[in-house]
Amino acid sequence: MRRQQSWMVVSAVSVLLGVAGCVKDEGPTPSEEERASTAPSPSAGASPGAGDAPQAVEGDPDTPVPVPGSSPEAPADLVDAIEQAALTRVTTRFEATATLNGIPRARASGGYAFHEKDRVDFTADLEMSSREGDDYSARSVAVGEDFYLRPPSTEGMPEGTSWVLRSREDFEDPPEPRALYAETIRAISGIRDWSMIAAASDLVPAGARTVDGVRGSGHRATFDVLDGMANVSGRGGAWRVLQDLHAQGVEEISFTVWVDDEYLPLAVLVHMDTEEGPGHVDLTFTDWGTTIEFPLPPRAEVWQRS
């Protein structure tokens, strides 16, 4: 179904709040034999797409966006309108912040390229603070079937490498030495999957918000986490993110989105009550239709995992 392939970023809760909380929760370090077997060879390289030159994706700032004849009254209808607008413009830049108990825990900035309903490229720079107050940074790039992550530390990785490469088809429980990698790659599918809000019964007007000089109208949907899991059919990152949140005691999510006259998202505010206190993720979207670069790391610096 089309609405099961919609995008937005409820899963940023997992990327931004989740990795900030567990970035120091490292798993077992791979053996020397495992490192040798997974390190890229000098002849083969890490991936056919890896290299020094950035890959640029040009958006479409001019094509008219087909908009609904009347304001959507159901969450699923709003999802459809946003999906159509994103597919028309193709690209956007974003910035996101996450707080827990009012304390900033993570920031992200980057861009998206929406090629098809189920094909989205993604780049992000992440800045995180652990529960212990330590600061970390990471970078991720997802292009085609490949997902690259530059983790906060190269500990446990083959000498000379600073990036990890894994297929985007392999989301579930990757056997990585860091919880950060597992959480980030798991959420990539969820970033594309906004269909979970279709589990809400209705939309509530949320007033206006202006982003980068553009005024948008707000729509709020509140849904039960278990209903959201049922709506996304038990597949992909969105379902896994909701499963993780439910395990952390989250029962309900409030999701507010502000859109412009073409139903392009300008901002998103996500609220939930966790066992550790209230969590918020605030995102803004700008420069719809601009050119976005997806810089791939040099082959020699990439550790290929799958």
Short mmCIF file of C-alpha atoms in Angstrom, two decimals:
data_model
loop_
_atom_site.label_atom_id
_atom_site.label_comp_id
_atom_site.label_asym_id
_atom_site.label_seq_id
_atom_site.Cartn_x
_atom_site.Cartn_y
_atom_site.Cartn_z
CA MET A 1 0.00 0.00 0.00
CA ARG A 2 1.21 3.49 -0.79
CA ARG A 3 0.81 4.88 2.69
CA GLN A 4 2.92 2.01 4.06
CA GLN A 5 5.87 3.46 2.13
CA SER A 6 5.48 7.09 3.25
CA TRP A 7 8.27 8.93 4.96
CA MET A 8 8.86 11.16 7.87
CA VAL A 9 10.98 10.92 10.91
CA VAL A 10 9.28 9.52 13.94
CA SER A 11 12.24 7.14 13.95
CA ALA A 12 14.51 10.09 14.62
CA VAL A 13 13.50 9.36 18.22
CA SER A 14 15.51 6.16 17.92
CA VAL A 15 18.38 7.74 16.01
CA LEU A 16 18.63 10.84 18.19
CA LEU A 17 17.46 9.74 21.64
CA GLY A 18 18.29 6.06 21.35
CA VAL A 19 21.87 6.30 20.17
CA ALA A 20 22.62 9.13 22.56
CA GLY A 21 21.61 6.86 25.42
CA CYS A 22 23.43 3.71 24.34
CA VAL A 23 26.46 4.94 22.44
CA LYS A 24 28.80 3.56 25.10
CA ASP A 25 27.00 0.23 25.30
CA GLU A 26 29.47 -1.70 23.18
CA GLY A 27 29.09 -5.33 22.24
CA PRO A 28 31.84 -7.88 21.77
CA THR A 29 34.91 -6.81 19.81
CA PRO A 30 35.41 -8.86 16.63
CA SER A 31 38.26 -11.32 16.52
CA GLU A 32 41.38 -10.78 14.40
CA GLU A 33 40.13 -13.49 12.05
CA GLU A 34 36.76 -11.74 11.64
CA ARG A 35 38.46 -8.41 11.00
CA ALA A 36 40.65 -9.91 8.31
CA SER A 37 37.72 -11.63 6.60
CA THR A 38 35.59 -8.48 6.47
CA ALA A 39 38.22 -5.85 5.68
CA PRO A 40 38.10 -4.52 2.10
CA SER A 41 40.84 -5.81 -0.18
CA PRO A 42 43.03 -3.27 -2.01
CA SER A 43 42.03 -4.70 -5.38
CA ALA A 44 38.28 -4.99 -4.87
CA GLY A 45 37.70 -1.83 -2.86
CA ALA A 46 34.89 -1.44 -0.36
CA SER A 47 32.04 -0.98 -2.79
CA PRO A 48 31.50 -0.18 -6.46
CA GLY A 49 30.06 3.19 -5.36
CA ALA A 50 32.72 4.15 -2.84
CA GLY A 51 35.12 6.91 -3.80
CA ASP A 52 36.31 10.42 -3.12
CA ALA A 53 33.92 12.38 -5.35
CA PRO A 54 30.56 13.46 -3.91
CA GLN A 55 27.39 12.32 -5.65
CA ALA A 56 24.99 15.21 -6.26
CA VAL A 57 21.23 14.82 -6.62
CA GLU A 58 19.33 17.68 -8.24
CA GLY A 59 15.86 18.34 -6.92
CA ASP A 60 12.92 19.87 -8.78
CA PRO A 61 11.94 23.29 -7.37
CA ASP A 62 9.53 24.21 -10.17
CA THR A 63 7.13 21.40 -11.16
CA PRO A 64 3.65 22.09 -9.75
CA VAL A 65 2.74 19.79 -6.88
CA PRO A 66 -0.68 18.09 -7.19
CA VAL A 67 -2.47 19.00 -3.97
CA PRO A 68 -5.76 17.70 -2.52
CA GLY A 69 -8.91 19.62 -3.39
CA SER A 70 -9.68 20.03 0.32
CA SER A 71 -7.71 19.83 3.55
CA PRO A 72 -7.10 16.19 4.58
CA GLU A 73 -9.32 15.13 7.45
CA ALA A 74 -7.69 11.75 8.14
CA PRO A 75 -4.03 11.05 9.03
CA ALA A 76 -3.69 8.62 6.10
CA ASP A 77 -4.88 11.30 3.65
CA LEU A 78 -2.31 13.75 5.00
CA VAL A 79 0.39 11.08 4.59
CA ASP A 80 -0.60 10.65 0.93
CA ALA A 81 -0.46 14.40 0.27
CA ILE A 82 2.97 14.75 1.87
CA GLU A 83 4.26 11.74 -0.04
CA GLN A 84 3.17 13.22 -3.35
CA ALA A 85 4.77 16.56 -2.55
CA ALA A 86 8.07 14.96 -1.50
CA LEU A 87 8.22 12.85 -4.67
CA THR A 88 7.67 15.95 -6.78
CA ARG A 89 10.37 18.11 -5.17
CA VAL A 90 12.76 15.15 -4.67
CA THR A 91 15.22 16.74 -2.23
CA THR A 92 15.27 18.66 1.06
CA ARG A 93 17.64 19.65 3.85
CA PHE A 94 16.79 19.01 7.49
CA GLU A 95 17.90 19.85 11.01
CA ALA A 96 16.78 18.01 14.13
CA THR A 97 17.23 18.27 17.88
CA ALA A 98 16.24 15.79 20.56
CA THR A 99 15.74 16.42 24.26
CA LEU A 100 15.05 14.13 27.20
CA ASN A 101 13.67 15.70 30.38
CA GLY A 102 14.31 19.06 28.76
CA ILE A 103 18.03 18.34 28.35
CA PRO A 104 19.46 18.42 24.79
CA ARG A 105 20.75 14.95 23.93
CA ALA A 106 21.36 14.96 20.18
CA ARG A 107 21.41 17.01 16.99
CA ALA A 108 21.35 15.99 13.36
CA SER A 109 21.56 17.79 10.05
CA GLY A 110 21.66 16.55 6.49
CA GLY A 111 19.51 15.92 3.46
CA TYR A 112 17.15 13.51 1.72
CA ALA A 113 16.58 12.55 -1.92
CA PHE A 114 13.18 10.91 -2.47
CA HIS A 115 13.60 8.96 -5.72
CA GLU A 116 10.62 6.61 -5.40
CA LYS A 117 8.19 5.51 -2.71
CA ASP A 118 10.64 2.84 -1.57
CA ARG A 119 13.96 4.38 -2.65
CA VAL A 120 15.36 7.24 -0.56
CA ASP A 121 18.95 8.44 -0.26
CA PHE A 122 19.98 10.03 3.02
CA THR A 123 22.91 11.85 4.61
CA ALA A 124 23.29 13.06 8.20
CA ASP A 125 25.80 14.49 10.63
CA LEU A 126 25.05 13.47 14.23
CA GLU A 127 26.14 15.14 17.46
CA MET A 128 25.23 13.26 20.64
CA SER A 129 25.65 13.42 24.41
CA SER A 130 25.64 10.24 26.47
CA ARG A 131 23.95 9.82 29.85
CA GLU A 132 27.39 10.28 31.39
CA GLY A 133 27.75 13.69 29.71
CA ASP A 134 30.32 12.68 27.11
CA ASP A 135 30.02 14.16 23.60
CA TYR A 136 30.16 12.07 20.43
CA SER A 137 29.82 12.68 16.71
CA ALA A 138 29.04 10.43 13.77
CA ARG A 139 28.24 10.74 10.08
CA SER A 140 26.08 8.54 7.86
CA VAL A 141 25.41 8.33 4.12
CA ALA A 142 22.88 6.01 2.46
CA VAL A 143 23.03 5.78 -1.34
CA GLY A 144 21.35 3.08 -3.38
CA GLU A 145 21.73 -0.24 -1.58
CA ASP A 146 24.66 0.93 0.56
CA PHE A 147 24.71 2.46 4.01
CA TYR A 148 27.93 4.04 5.32
CA LEU A 149 28.52 5.06 8.93
CA ARG A 150 31.51 6.85 10.42
CA PRO A 151 31.16 5.96 14.12
CA PRO A 152 32.52 8.04 17.01
CA SER A 153 35.47 5.69 17.47
CA THR A 154 37.45 3.30 15.26
CA GLU A 155 38.15 0.96 18.17
CA GLY A 156 37.66 -2.65 17.07
CA MET A 157 37.81 -1.75 13.37
CA PRO A 158 40.54 -2.81 10.91
CA GLU A 159 43.57 -0.54 10.91
CA GLY A 160 43.25 2.41 8.55
CA THR A 161 39.45 2.30 8.30
CA SER A 162 37.09 4.90 9.74
CA TRP A 163 33.81 4.02 7.96
CA VAL A 164 31.58 0.94 8.15
CA LEU A 165 29.63 -0.21 5.08
CA ARG A 166 26.58 -2.44 5.17
CA SER A 167 23.75 -3.24 2.78
CA ARG A 168 20.56 -1.30 3.51
CA GLU A 169 18.63 -4.55 3.06
CA ASP A 170 20.25 -5.89 6.23
CA PHE A 171 18.58 -3.78 8.93
CA GLU A 172 17.87 -6.21 11.71
CA ASP A 173 20.38 -6.68 14.52
CA PRO A 174 23.63 -6.24 12.57
CA PRO A 175 26.50 -7.94 14.43
CA GLU A 176 28.43 -4.74 15.00
CA PRO A 177 30.66 -3.91 17.98
CA ARG A 178 28.68 -0.75 18.75
CA ALA A 179 25.08 -0.14 19.67
CA LEU A 180 25.32 3.16 17.75
CA TYR A 181 25.68 1.35 14.45
CA ALA A 182 22.83 -1.03 15.19
CA GLU A 183 20.49 1.77 16.17
CA THR A 184 21.34 4.00 13.21
CA ILE A 185 21.07 1.43 10.45
CA ARG A 186 17.93 -0.04 12.00
CA ALA A 187 16.23 3.33 11.81
CA ILE A 188 16.94 4.07 8.15
CA SER A 189 13.81 2.27 7.01
CA GLY A 190 11.86 3.95 9.79
CA ILE A 191 12.95 7.38 8.60
CA ARG A 192 11.14 6.62 5.35
CA ASP A 193 8.03 5.24 7.01
CA TRP A 194 5.54 7.76 8.35
CA SER A 195 2.64 5.37 7.82
CA MET A 196 2.52 4.68 11.57
CA ILE A 197 0.48 7.86 12.17
CA ALA A 198 -2.32 6.43 10.05
CA ALA A 199 -3.13 4.47 13.20
CA ALA A 200 -4.46 7.70 14.74
CA SER A 201 -8.21 8.19 14.66
CA ASP A 202 -8.18 11.83 13.54
CA LEU A 203 -6.22 15.01 12.92
CA VAL A 204 -6.39 18.05 15.18
CA PRO A 205 -5.49 21.57 13.96
CA ALA A 206 -2.29 22.75 15.62
CA GLY A 207 -1.98 26.38 14.59
CA ALA A 208 0.70 27.93 12.40
CA ARG A 209 4.50 27.81 12.43
CA THR A 210 6.99 29.70 10.27
CA VAL A 211 10.22 28.06 9.09
CA ASP A 212 12.81 29.96 7.04
CA GLY A 213 10.21 32.60 6.19
CA VAL A 214 7.56 30.12 5.04
CA ARG A 215 4.33 29.88 7.06
CA GLY A 216 2.80 26.46 7.50
CA SER A 217 -0.40 25.02 8.94
CA GLY A 218 -0.18 22.45 11.70
CA HIS A 219 -1.80 19.02 12.03
CA ARG A 220 -1.54 16.86 15.14
CA ALA A 221 -2.15 13.11 15.36
CA THR A 222 -1.88 11.04 18.54
CA PHE A 223 -1.67 7.28 18.29
CA ASP A 224 -1.12 4.25 20.47
CA VAL A 225 2.27 2.60 19.87
CA LEU A 226 0.72 -0.87 19.55
CA ASP A 227 -1.76 0.43 16.97
CA GLY A 228 1.11 2.02 15.08
CA MET A 229 2.97 -1.31 15.03
CA ALA A 230 -0.09 -3.04 13.62
CA ASN A 231 -0.48 -0.35 10.96
CA VAL A 232 3.05 -0.79 9.55
CA SER A 233 2.50 -4.55 9.21
CA GLY A 234 5.42 -5.72 11.33
CA ARG A 235 8.05 -4.80 8.75
CA GLY A 236 10.88 -2.36 8.34
CA GLY A 237 12.55 0.17 10.59
CA ALA A 238 9.32 1.90 11.61
CA TRP A 239 7.95 -1.26 13.19
CA ARG A 240 11.26 -1.96 14.94
CA VAL A 241 11.50 1.61 16.27
CA LEU A 242 7.97 1.38 17.70
CA GLN A 243 8.79 -2.03 19.20
CA ASP A 244 11.85 -0.57 20.92
CA LEU A 245 9.91 2.43 22.21
CA HIS A 246 7.16 0.18 23.58
CA ALA A 247 9.81 -1.88 25.37
CA GLN A 248 11.04 1.37 26.95
CA GLY A 249 7.59 2.08 28.35
CA VAL A 250 6.27 4.41 25.62
CA GLU A 251 2.55 3.81 25.15
CA GLU A 252 1.46 6.82 23.09
CA ILE A 253 3.09 9.20 20.60
CA SER A 254 1.96 12.71 19.70
CA PHE A 255 3.08 13.77 16.23
CA THR A 256 2.60 17.32 14.91
CA VAL A 257 3.55 18.30 11.37
CA TRP A 258 3.45 21.75 9.76
CA VAL A 259 3.08 21.84 5.96
CA ASP A 260 3.09 24.63 3.39
CA ASP A 261 0.44 25.20 0.73
CA GLU A 262 1.88 22.34 -1.35
CA TYR A 263 1.90 19.96 1.64
CA LEU A 264 5.68 19.99 1.83
CA PRO A 265 6.70 19.47 5.47
CA LEU A 266 8.23 22.52 7.15
CA ALA A 267 8.56 21.11 10.66
CA VAL A 268 7.75 18.09 12.79
CA LEU A 269 7.43 17.86 16.56
CA VAL A 270 7.31 14.44 18.21
CA HIS A 271 6.43 14.00 21.89
CA MET A 272 6.37 10.88 24.06
CA ASP A 273 6.58 9.96 27.71
CA THR A 274 9.38 7.49 28.43
CA GLU A 275 10.44 5.72 31.62
CA GLU A 276 13.20 8.34 31.91
CA GLY A 277 10.86 11.28 31.38
CA PRO A 278 9.35 13.25 28.48
CA GLY A 279 11.17 13.06 25.16
CA HIS A 280 10.88 15.51 22.26
CA VAL A 281 12.26 15.57 18.73
CA ASP A 282 11.95 18.81 16.75
CA LEU A 283 12.78 18.82 13.02
CA THR A 284 12.75 21.49 10.37
CA PHE A 285 12.87 21.08 6.59
CA THR A 286 14.18 23.71 4.18
CA ASP A 287 15.37 24.11 0.59
CA TRP A 288 12.94 21.69 -1.02
CA GLY A 289 14.10 20.99 -4.58
CA THR A 290 17.71 22.08 -4.04
CA THR A 291 20.80 20.06 -4.99
CA ILE A 292 21.94 17.69 -2.23
CA GLU A 293 25.38 16.09 -2.16
CA PHE A 294 25.97 12.58 -0.82
CA PRO A 295 29.75 12.37 -0.31
CA LEU A 296 30.92 8.75 -0.24
CA PRO A 297 34.05 7.93 1.76
CA PRO A 298 37.32 6.87 0.08
CA ARG A 299 37.48 3.13 -0.58
CA ALA A 300 40.58 2.64 1.57
CA GLU A 301 38.80 4.00 4.66
CA VAL A 302 35.78 1.68 4.44
CA TRP A 303 35.26 -1.56 6.39
CA GLN A 304 32.76 -3.61 4.42
CA ARG A 305 30.46 -5.64 6.67
CA SER A 306 27.78 -6.89 4.24
#
